[in-house]
XYZ file of C-alpha atoms in Angstrom:
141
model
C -32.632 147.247 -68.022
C -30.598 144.132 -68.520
C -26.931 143.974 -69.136
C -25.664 141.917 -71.763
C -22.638 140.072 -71.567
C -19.968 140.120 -74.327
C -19.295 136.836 -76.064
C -16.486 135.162 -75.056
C -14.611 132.589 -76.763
C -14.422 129.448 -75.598
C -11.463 127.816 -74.046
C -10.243 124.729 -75.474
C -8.005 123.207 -72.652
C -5.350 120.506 -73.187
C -6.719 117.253 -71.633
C -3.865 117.132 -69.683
C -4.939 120.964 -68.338
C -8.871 119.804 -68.015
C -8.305 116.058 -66.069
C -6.847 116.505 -63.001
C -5.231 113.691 -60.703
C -5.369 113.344 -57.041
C -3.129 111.920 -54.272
C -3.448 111.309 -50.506
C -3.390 114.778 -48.299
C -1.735 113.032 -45.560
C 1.289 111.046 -46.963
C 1.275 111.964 -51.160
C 0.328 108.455 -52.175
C -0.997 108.569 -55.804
C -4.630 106.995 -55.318
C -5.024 107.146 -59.125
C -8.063 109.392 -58.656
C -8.816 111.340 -61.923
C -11.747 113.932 -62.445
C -12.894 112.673 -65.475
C -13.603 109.245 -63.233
C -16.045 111.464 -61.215
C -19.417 110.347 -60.938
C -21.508 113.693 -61.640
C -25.052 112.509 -63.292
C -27.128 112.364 -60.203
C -25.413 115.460 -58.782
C -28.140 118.360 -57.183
C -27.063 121.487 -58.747
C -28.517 124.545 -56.875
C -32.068 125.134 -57.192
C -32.047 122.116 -58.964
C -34.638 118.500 -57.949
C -33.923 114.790 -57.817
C -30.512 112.964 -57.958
C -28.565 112.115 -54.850
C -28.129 114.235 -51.844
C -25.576 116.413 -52.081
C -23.142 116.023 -49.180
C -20.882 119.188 -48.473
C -17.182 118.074 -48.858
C -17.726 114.557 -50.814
C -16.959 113.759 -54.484
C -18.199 110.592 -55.610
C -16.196 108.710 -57.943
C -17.915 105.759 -60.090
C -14.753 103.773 -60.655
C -11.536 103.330 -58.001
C -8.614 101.533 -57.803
C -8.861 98.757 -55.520
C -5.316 98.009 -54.618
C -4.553 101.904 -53.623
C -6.878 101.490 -50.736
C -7.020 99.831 -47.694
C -10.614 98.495 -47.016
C -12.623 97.832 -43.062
C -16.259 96.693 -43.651
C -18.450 98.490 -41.228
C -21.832 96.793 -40.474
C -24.759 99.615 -38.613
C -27.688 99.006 -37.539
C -29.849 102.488 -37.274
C -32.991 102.282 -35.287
C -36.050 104.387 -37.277
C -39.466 104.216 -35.374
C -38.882 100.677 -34.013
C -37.418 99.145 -37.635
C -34.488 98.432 -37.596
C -32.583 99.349 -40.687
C -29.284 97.789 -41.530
C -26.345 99.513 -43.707
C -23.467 98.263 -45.036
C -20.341 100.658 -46.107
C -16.742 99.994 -46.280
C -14.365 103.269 -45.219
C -11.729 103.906 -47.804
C -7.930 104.274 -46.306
C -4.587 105.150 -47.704
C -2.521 101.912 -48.565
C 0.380 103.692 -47.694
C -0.328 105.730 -44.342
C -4.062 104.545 -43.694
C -5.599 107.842 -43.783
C -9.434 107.666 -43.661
C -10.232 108.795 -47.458
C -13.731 108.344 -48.050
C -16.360 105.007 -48.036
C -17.684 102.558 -50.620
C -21.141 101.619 -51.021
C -22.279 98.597 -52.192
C -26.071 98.268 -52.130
C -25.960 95.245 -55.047
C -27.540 92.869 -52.606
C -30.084 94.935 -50.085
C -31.900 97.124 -53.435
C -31.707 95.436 -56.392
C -34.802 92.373 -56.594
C -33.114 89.557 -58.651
C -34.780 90.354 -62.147
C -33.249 93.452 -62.538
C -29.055 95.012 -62.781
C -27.482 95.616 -59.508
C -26.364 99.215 -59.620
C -23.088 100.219 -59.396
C -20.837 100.534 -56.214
C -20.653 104.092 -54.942
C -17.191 105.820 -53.956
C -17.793 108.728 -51.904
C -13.813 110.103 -51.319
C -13.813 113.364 -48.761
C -12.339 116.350 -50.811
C -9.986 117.067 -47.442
C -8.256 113.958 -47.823
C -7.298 114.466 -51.220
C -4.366 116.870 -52.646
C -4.153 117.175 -56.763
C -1.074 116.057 -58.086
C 1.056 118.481 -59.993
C 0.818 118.444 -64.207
C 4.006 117.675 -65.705
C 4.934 121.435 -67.339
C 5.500 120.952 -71.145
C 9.209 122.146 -70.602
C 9.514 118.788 -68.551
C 8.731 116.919 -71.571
């Protein structure tokens, strides 16, 4: 025998309630990192196929602001049954302190064949590094 669950209304949340901010967790530095810029479309939901592998403590972000990070190209070169497989990623720090924040992805050049769109840079920000930033309360207002 299944047990039914009561309707419940739903919440309508403020935007301001719903979109949450983020600074650095080292120094407070407002990285101008908002939830609603997440990237969540290829995101593997439990139980779930396909989209990008799901990393345990990563949220990528499709869209960052370039002048609240510091930037250090890093250049690998991971050896897979004799070929030789080069990556290219850029690690993310604070402007302010230069906490390590996350990396950048920019595959335009090594996947994309000429005929086609480059796809998008990916922002992958570590959720450790990141603190939310308090709501103003509407008595501040």
């Amino acid at each position: 025998m299944a047990m039914k669950k009561p309707d419940q209304p739903a919440l309508d949340l403020p935007s301001s309630l719903s979109t949450v901010s983020y600074c650095c967790g080292a120094c407070g530095y407002d990285l101008k990192l908002s939830s609603s810029a997440r990237d969540t479309a290829g995101m593997v939901v439990a139980g779930g196929g396909g989209g990008y592998r799901r990393r345990r403590g990563v949220v990528r972000f499709g869209a960052i602001d370039d002048a609240r990070f510091g930037h250090v190209d890093e250049f690998r070169c991971v050896d897979v049954r004799a070929r030789r497989l080069f990556t290219r990623r850029t690690r993310l720090l604070c402007r302010k302190c230069g906490a390590h924040v996350g990396f950048a992805y920019d595959d335009r050049a090594a996947r994309s064949p000429p005929s086609s769109s480059p796809p998008p840079p990916r922002y992958d920000i570590k959720i450790r590094a990141l603190h939310p930033i308090e709501a103003p309360q509407p008595s501040d207002l």
